CSV table of C-alpha atoms and ligand atoms in Angstrom, one decimal:
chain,number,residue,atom,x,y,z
A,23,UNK,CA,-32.4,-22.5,7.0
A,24,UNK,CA,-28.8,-21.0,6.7
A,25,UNK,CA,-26.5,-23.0,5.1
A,26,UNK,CA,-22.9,-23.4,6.4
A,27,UNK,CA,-20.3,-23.6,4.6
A,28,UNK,CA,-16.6,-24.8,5.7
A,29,UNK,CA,-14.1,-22.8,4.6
A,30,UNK,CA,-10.2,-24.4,4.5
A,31,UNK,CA,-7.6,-21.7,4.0
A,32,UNK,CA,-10.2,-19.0,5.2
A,33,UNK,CA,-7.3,-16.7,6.4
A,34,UNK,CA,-5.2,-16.5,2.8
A,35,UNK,CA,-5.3,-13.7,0.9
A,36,UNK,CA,-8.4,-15.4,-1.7
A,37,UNK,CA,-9.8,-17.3,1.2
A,38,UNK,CA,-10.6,-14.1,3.5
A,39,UNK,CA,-12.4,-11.8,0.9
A,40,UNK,CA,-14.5,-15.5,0.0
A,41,UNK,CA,-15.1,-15.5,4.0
A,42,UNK,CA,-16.9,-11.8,3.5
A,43,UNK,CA,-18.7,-12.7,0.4
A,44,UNK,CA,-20.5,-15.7,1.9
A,45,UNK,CA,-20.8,-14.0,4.9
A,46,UNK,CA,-22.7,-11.1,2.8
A,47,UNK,CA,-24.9,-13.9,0.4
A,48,UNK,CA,-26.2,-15.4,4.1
A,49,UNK,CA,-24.4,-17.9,4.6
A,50,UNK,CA,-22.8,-19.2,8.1
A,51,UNK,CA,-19.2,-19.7,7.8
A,52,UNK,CA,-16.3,-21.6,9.7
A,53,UNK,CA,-12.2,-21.5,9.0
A,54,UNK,CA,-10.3,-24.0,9.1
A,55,UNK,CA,-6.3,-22.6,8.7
A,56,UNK,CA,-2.8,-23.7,9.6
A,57,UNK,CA,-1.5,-20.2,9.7
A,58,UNK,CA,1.4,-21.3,7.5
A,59,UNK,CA,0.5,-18.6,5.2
A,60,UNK,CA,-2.3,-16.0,6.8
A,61,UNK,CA,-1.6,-13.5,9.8
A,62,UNK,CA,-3.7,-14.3,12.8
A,63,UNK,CA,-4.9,-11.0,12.7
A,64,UNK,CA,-6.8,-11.7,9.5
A,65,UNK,CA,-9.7,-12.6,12.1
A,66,UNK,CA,-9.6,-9.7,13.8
A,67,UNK,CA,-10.2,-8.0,10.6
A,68,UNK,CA,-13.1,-10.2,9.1
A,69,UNK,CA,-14.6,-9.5,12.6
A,70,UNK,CA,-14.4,-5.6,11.7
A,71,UNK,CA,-15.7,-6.5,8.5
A,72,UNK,CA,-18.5,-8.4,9.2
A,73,UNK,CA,-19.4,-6.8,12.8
A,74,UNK,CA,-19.8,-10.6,14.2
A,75,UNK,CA,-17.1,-12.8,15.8
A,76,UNK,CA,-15.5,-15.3,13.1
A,77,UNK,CA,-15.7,-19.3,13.8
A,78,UNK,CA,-12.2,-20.7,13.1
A,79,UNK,CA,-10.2,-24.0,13.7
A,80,UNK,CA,-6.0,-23.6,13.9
A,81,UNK,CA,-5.4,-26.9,12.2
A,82,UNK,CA,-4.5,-28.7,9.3
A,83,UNK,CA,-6.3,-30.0,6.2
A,84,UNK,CA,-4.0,-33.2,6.4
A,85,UNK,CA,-5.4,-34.0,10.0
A,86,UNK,CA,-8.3,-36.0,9.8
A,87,UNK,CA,-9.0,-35.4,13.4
A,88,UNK,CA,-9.5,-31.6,13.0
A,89,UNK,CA,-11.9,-32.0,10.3
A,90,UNK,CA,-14.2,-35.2,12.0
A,91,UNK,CA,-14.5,-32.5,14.9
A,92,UNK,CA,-15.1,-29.5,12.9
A,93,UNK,CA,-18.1,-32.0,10.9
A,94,UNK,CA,-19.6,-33.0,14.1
A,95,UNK,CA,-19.4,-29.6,16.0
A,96,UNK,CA,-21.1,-28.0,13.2
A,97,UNK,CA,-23.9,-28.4,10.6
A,98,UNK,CA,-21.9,-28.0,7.1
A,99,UNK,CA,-23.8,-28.2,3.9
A,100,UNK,CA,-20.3,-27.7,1.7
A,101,UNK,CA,-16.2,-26.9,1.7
A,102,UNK,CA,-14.8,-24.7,-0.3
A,103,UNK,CA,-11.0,-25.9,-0.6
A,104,UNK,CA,-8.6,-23.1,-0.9
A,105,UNK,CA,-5.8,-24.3,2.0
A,106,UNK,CA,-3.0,-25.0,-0.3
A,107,UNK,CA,0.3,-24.3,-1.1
A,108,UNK,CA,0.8,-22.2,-4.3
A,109,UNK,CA,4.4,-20.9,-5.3
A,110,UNK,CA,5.2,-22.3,-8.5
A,111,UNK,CA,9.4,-21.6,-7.7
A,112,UNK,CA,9.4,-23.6,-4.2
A,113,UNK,CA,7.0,-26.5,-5.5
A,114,UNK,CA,10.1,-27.5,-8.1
A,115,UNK,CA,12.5,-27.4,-5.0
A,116,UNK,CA,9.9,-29.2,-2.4
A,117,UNK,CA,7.6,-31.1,-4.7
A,118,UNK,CA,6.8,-33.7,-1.8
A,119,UNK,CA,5.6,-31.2,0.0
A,120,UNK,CA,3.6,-29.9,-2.4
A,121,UNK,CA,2.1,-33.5,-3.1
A,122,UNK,CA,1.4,-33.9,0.6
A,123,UNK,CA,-0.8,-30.6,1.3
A,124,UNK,CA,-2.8,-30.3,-2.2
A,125,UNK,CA,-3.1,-33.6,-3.0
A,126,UNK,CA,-3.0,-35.5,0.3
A,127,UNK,CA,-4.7,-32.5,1.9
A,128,UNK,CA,-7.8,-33.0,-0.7
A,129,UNK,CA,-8.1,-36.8,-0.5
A,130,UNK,CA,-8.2,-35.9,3.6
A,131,UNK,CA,-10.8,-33.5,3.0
A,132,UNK,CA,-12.7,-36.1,0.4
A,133,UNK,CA,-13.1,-38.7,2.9
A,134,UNK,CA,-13.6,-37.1,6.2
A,135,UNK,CA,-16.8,-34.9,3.8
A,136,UNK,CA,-17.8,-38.3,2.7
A,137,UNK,CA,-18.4,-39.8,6.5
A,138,UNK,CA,-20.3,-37.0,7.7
A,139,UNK,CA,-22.4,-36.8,4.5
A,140,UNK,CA,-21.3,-33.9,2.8
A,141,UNK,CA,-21.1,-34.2,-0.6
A,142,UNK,CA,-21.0,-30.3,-2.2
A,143,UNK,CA,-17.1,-29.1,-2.3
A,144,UNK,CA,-15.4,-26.0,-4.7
A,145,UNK,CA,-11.9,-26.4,-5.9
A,146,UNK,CA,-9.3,-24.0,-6.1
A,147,UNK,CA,-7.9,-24.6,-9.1
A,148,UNK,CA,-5.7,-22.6,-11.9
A,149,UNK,CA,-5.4,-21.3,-14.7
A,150,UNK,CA,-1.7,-23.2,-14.5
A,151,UNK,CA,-3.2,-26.8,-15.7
A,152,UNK,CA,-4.1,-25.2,-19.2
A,153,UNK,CA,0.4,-25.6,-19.3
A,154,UNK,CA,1.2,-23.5,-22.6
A,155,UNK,CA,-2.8,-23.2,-23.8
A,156,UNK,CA,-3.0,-23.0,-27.6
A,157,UNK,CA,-5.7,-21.4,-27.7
A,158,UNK,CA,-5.7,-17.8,-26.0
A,159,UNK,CA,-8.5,-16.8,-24.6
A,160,UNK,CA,-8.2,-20.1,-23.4
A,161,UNK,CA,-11.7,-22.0,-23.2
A,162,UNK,CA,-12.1,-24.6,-20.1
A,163,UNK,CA,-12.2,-27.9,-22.9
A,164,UNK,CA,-8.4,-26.9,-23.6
A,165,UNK,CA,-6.0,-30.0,-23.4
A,166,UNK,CA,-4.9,-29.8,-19.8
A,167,UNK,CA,-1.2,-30.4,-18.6
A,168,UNK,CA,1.4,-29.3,-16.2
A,169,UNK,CA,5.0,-28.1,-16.3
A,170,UNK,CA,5.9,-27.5,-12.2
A,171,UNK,CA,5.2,-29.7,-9.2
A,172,UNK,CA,2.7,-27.2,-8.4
A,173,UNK,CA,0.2,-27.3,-11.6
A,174,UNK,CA,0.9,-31.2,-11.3
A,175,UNK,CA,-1.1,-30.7,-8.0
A,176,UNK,CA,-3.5,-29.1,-9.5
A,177,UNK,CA,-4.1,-31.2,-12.1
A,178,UNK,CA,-4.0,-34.6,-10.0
A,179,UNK,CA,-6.3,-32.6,-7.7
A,180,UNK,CA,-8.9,-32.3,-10.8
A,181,UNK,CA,-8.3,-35.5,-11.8
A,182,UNK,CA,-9.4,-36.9,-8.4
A,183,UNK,CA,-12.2,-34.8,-8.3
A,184,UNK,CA,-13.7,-36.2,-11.8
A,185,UNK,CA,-13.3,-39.7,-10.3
A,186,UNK,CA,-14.8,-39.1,-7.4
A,187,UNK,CA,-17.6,-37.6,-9.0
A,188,UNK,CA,-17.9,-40.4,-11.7
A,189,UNK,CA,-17.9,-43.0,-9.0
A,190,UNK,CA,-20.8,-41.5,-7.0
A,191,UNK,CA,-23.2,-39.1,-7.9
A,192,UNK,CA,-24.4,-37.8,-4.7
A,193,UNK,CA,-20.9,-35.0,-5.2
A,194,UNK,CA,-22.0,-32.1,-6.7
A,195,UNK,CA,-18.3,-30.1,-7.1
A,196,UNK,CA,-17.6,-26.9,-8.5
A,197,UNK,CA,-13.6,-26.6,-10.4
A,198,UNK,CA,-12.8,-23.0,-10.3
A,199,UNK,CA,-9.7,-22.2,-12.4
A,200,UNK,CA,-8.0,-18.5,-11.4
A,201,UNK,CA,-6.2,-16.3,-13.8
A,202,UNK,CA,-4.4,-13.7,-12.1
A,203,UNK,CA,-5.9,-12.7,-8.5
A,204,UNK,CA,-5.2,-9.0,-8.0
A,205,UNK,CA,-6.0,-6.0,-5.5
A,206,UNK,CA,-7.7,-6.2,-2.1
A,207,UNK,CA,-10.7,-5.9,0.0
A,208,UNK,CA,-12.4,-1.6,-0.2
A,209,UNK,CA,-11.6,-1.6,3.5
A,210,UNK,CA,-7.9,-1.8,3.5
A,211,UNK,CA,-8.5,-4.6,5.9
A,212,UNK,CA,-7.6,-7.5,4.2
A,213,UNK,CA,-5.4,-8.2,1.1
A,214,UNK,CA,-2.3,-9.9,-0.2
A,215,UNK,CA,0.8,-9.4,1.7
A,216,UNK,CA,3.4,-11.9,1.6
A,217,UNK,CA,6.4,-12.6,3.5
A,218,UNK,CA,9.7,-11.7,2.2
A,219,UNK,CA,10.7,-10.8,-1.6
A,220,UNK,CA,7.1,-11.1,-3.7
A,221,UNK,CA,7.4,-13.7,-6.7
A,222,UNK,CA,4.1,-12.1,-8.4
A,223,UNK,CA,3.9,-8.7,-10.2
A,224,UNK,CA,1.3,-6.9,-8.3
A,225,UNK,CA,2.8,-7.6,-4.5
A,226,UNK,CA,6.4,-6.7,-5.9
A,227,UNK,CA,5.0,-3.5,-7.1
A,228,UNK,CA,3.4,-2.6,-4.3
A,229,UNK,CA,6.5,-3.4,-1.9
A,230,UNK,CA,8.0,-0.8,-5.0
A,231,UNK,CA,5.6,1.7,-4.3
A,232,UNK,CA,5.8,1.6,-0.6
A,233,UNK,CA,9.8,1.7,-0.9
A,234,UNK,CA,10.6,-1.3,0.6
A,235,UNK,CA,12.1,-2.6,-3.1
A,236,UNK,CA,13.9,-0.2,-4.7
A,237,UNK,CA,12.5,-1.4,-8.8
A,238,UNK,CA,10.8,-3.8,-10.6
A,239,UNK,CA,12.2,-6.0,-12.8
A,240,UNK,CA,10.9,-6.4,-15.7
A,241,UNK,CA,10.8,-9.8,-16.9
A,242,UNK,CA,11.6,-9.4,-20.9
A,243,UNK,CA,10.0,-6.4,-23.3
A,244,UNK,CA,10.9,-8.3,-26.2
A,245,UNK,CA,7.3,-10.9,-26.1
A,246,UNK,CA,5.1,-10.9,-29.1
A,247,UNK,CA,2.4,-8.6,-27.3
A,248,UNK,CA,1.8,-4.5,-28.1
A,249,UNK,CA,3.9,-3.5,-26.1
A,250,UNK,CA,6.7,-6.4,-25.7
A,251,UNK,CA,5.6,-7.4,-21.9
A,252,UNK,CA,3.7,-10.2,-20.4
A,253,UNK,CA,0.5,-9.7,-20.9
A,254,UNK,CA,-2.1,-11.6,-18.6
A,255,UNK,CA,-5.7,-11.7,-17.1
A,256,UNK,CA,-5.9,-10.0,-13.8
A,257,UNK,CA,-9.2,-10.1,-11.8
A,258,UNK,CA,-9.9,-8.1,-9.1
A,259,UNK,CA,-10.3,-10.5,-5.9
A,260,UNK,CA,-13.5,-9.4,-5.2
A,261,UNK,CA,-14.9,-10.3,-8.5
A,262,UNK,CA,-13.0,-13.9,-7.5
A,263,UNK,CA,-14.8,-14.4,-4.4
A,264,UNK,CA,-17.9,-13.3,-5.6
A,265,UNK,CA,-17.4,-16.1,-8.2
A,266,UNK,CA,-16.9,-18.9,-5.2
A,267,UNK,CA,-20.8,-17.7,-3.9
A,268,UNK,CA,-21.9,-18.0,-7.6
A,269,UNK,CA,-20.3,-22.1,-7.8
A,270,UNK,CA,-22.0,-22.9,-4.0
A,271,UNK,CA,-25.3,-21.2,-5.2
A,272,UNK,CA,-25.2,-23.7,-8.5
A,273,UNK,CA,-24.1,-26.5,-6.7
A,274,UNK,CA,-27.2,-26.2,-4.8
A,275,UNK,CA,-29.6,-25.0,-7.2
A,276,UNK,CA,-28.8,-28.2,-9.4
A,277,UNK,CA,-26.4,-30.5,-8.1
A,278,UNK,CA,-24.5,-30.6,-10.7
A,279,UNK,CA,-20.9,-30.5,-11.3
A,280,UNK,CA,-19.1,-27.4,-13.1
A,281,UNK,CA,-15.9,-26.6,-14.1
A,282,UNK,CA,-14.9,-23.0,-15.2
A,283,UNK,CA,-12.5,-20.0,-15.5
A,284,UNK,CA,-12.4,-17.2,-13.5
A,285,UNK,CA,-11.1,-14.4,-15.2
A,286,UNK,CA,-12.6,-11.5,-17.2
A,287,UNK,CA,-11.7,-12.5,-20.7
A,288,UNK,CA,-9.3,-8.8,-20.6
A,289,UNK,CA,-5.5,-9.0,-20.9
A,290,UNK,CA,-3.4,-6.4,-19.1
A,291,UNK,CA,0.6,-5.7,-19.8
A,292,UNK,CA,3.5,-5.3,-17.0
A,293,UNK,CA,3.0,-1.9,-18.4
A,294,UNK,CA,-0.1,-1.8,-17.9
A,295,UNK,CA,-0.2,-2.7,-14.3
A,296,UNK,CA,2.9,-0.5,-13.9
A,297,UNK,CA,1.0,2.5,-15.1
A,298,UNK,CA,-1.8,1.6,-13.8
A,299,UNK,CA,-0.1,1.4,-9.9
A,300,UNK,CA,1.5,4.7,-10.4
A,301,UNK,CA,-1.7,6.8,-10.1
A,302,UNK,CA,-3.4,4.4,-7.4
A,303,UNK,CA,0.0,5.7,-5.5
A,304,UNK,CA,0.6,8.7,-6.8
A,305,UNK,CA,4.1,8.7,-8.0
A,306,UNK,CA,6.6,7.2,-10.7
A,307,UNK,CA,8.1,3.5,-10.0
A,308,UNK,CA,11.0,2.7,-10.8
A,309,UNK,CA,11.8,-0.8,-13.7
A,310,UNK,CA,14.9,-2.4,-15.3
A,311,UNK,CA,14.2,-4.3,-18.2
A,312,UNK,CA,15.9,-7.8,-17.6
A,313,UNK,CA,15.6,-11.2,-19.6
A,314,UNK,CA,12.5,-13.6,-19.4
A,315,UNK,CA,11.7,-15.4,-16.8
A,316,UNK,CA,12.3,-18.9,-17.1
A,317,UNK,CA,8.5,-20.7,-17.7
A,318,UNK,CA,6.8,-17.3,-18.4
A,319,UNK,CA,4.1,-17.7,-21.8
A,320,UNK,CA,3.5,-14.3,-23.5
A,321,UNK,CA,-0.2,-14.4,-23.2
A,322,UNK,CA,-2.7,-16.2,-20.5
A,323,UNK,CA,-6.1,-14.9,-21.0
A,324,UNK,CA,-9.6,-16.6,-19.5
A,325,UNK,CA,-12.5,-17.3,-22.1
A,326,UNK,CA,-15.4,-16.5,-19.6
A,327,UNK,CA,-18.2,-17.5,-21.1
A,328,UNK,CA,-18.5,-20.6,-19.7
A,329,UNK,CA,-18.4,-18.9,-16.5
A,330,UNK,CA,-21.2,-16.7,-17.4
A,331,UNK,CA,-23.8,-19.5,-18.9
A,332,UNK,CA,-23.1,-21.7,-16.2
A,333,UNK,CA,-22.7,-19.6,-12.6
A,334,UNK,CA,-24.3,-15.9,-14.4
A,335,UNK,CA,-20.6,-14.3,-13.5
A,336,UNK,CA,-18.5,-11.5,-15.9
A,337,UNK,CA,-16.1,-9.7,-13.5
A,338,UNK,CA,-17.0,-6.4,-12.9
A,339,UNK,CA,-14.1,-4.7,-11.9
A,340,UNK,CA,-11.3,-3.7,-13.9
A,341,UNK,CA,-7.4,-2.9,-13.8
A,342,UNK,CA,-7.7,0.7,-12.2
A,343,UNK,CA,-9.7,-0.5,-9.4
A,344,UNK,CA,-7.4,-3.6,-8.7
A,345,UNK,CA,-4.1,-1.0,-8.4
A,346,UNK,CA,-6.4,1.9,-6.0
A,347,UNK,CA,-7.5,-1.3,-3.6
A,348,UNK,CA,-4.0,-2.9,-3.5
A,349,UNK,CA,-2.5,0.3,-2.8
A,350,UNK,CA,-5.3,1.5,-0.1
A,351,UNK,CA,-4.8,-1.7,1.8
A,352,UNK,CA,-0.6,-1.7,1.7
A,353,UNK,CA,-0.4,1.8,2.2
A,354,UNK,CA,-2.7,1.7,5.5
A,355,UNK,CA,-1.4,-1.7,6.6
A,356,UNK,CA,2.2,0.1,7.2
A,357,UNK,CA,0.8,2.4,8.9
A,358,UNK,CA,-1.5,0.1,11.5
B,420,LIG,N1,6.5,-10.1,-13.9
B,420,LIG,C1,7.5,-9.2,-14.0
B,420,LIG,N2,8.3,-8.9,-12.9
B,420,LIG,C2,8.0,-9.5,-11.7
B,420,LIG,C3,7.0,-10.5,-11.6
B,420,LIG,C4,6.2,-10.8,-12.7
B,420,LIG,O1,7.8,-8.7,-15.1
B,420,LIG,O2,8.7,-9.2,-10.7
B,420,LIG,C5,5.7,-10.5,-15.1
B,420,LIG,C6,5.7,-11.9,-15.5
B,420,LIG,O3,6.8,-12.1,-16.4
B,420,LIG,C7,4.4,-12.1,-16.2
B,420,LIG,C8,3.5,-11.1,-15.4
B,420,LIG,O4,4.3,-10.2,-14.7
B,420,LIG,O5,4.4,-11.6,-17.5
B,420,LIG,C9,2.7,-11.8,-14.3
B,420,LIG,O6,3.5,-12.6,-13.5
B,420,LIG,P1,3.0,-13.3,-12.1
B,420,LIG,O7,4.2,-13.9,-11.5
B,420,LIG,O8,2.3,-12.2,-11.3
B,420,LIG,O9,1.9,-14.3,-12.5
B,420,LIG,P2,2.0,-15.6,-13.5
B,420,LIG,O10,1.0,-15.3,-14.6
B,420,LIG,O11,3.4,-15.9,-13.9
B,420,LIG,O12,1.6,-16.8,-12.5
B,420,LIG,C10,0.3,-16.9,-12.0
B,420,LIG,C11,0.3,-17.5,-10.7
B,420,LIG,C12,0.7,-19.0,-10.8
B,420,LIG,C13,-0.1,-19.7,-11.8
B,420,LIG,C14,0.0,-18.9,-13.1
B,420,LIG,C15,-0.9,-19.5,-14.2
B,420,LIG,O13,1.1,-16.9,-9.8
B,420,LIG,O14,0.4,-19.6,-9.5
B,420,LIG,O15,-0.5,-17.6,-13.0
B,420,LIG,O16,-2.2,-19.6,-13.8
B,420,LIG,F1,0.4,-20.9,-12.0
């Protein structure tokens, strides 16, 4: 039998190209999304996409109403949780509110799956909760801590998740922690777009490219990496949701909980990215060099190889390909 899966957050940028990769494994699929976040014609598009109108709820993980009614209308075998909130800037100015949504929003979730018998959730989680990792790659049994409201979430959030596992072994959960999410779906159809001035260095390059923003800053050359720059461990979002399929299929197979990374074990510069952008579009881009960002680390790279004993997954796609499909999805989306 099909197996459906609730989806919360199915609109956001990492939620939608998950929503096409269940949808292509075989599995039935309902959204649950507040909008805060996601365009409403995001379902328009995963209706191109998949050819089949998409089941969603406009609600809110926090309202246990939404969910008993999503759990009796329809048969769900699992969640997978991505409706969060996720700047790392606005979680130090609105930390409540970041509390309330990923960690009130979770235990909501928890206990409105437990009543209607579903026990088989995946987490988003992040690479953030490894705080400063010693180790680089950074294996999953790395000391775990937090430095901003937001990885605190996501800490707590794992923390509840072990408990609730510990006390009651009919939970089978899947912790998947991101590195850095990057590019968009080969349609142009879907893909990251947020509102206003981008905090992350993909989205501001793009708004760069497209000539909204007239540079990027360059947030410090003078790092202990080749070429001075951040470096980090971008992976394609279509290697990430591919990755979410992977953790439902375990779940299922064995029942057993997992935590891993999800990253390809490959670390990219600013420079990198940069140079990497300007032949997706095509022309120069223009940088300033300016001081570090406050809270930035040097290096943040994914050990994968937990990931690929345990789920069978090793990203695929690479840096070039990430650029190209950002690029063909901002470029169009202007123009539709
Ligand atoms: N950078 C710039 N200019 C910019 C933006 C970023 O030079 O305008 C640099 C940063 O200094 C860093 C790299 O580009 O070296 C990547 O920065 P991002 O902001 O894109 O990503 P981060 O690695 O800082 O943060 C990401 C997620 C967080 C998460 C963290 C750790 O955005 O949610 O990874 O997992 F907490």
């Amino acid at each position: 039998m099909t197996q459906k899966i609730l989806l919360t957050g199915g609109a956001g940028y990492i939620g939608s190209h998950t929503y096409v990769a269940l949808k292509a494994a075989g599995y039935d699929v309902v959204i649950l999304d507040n909008f805060s976040n996601a365009h409403h014609d995001v379902i328009d598009r995963l209706e191109v996409i998949t050819g089949a109108p998409v089941p969603v709820y406009e609600g809110d993980v926090l309202d246990p109403a939404i969910l008993r009614k999503i759990f009796t209308e329809h048969e769900i075998a699992g969640a997978v949780h991505f409706a969060a909130k996720k700047a790392v800037g606005e979680s130090t100015e609105i930390p409540l509110d970041y509390i309330e949504t990923n960690v009130s929003g979770l235990v909501t979730l928890l206990k409105e799956m437990r009543a209607a018998g579903v026990f088989r959730i995946v987490f988003s989680s992040s690479a953030t909760v490894y705080g400063e990792a010693d180790v680089v790659p950074t294996p999953e049994d790395s000391p775990r801590s937090y430095s901003s409201p937001y990885a605190f979430t996501k800490l707590a959030s794992e923390q509840i998740l072990e408990q609730v596992a510990a006390a009651d072994d009919r939970w089978a959960i899947g912790i998947l922690r991101y590195f850095n999410p990057a590019g968009a779906h080969p349609t142009g159809l879907i893909g990251e777009d947020p509102d206003g001035i981008p905090n992350n260095l993909m989205p501001y390059i793009a708004k760069v490219a497209m000539g909204d923003l007239e540079r990027l800053s360059v947030f410090g050359d003078d790092y202990p990496t080749p070429d001075g720059t951040g470096v980090r461990d971008y992976i394609h979002v279509e290697d990430l949701a591919r990755g979410h399929v992977l953790s439902i299929d375990a779940l299922t197979q064995t029942g057993d909980s997992h935590t891993v990374n999800l990253g390809t074990g490959q670390g990219y510069s600013v420079f990198d990215m940069l140079k990497s952008y300007e032949r997706a579009c095509g022309q120069d881009l223009a940088f300033t060099v300016t001081p570090r960002r406050a809270g930035d680390v040097p290096y943040y790279i994914a050990n994968p190889d937990k990931a690929k004993d345990v789920l069978g997954f090793a990203a695929e796609m690479g840096l070039d390909d990430m650029c190209a499909s950002s690029w063909n999805w901002i470029s169009r989306r202007k123009n539709s």
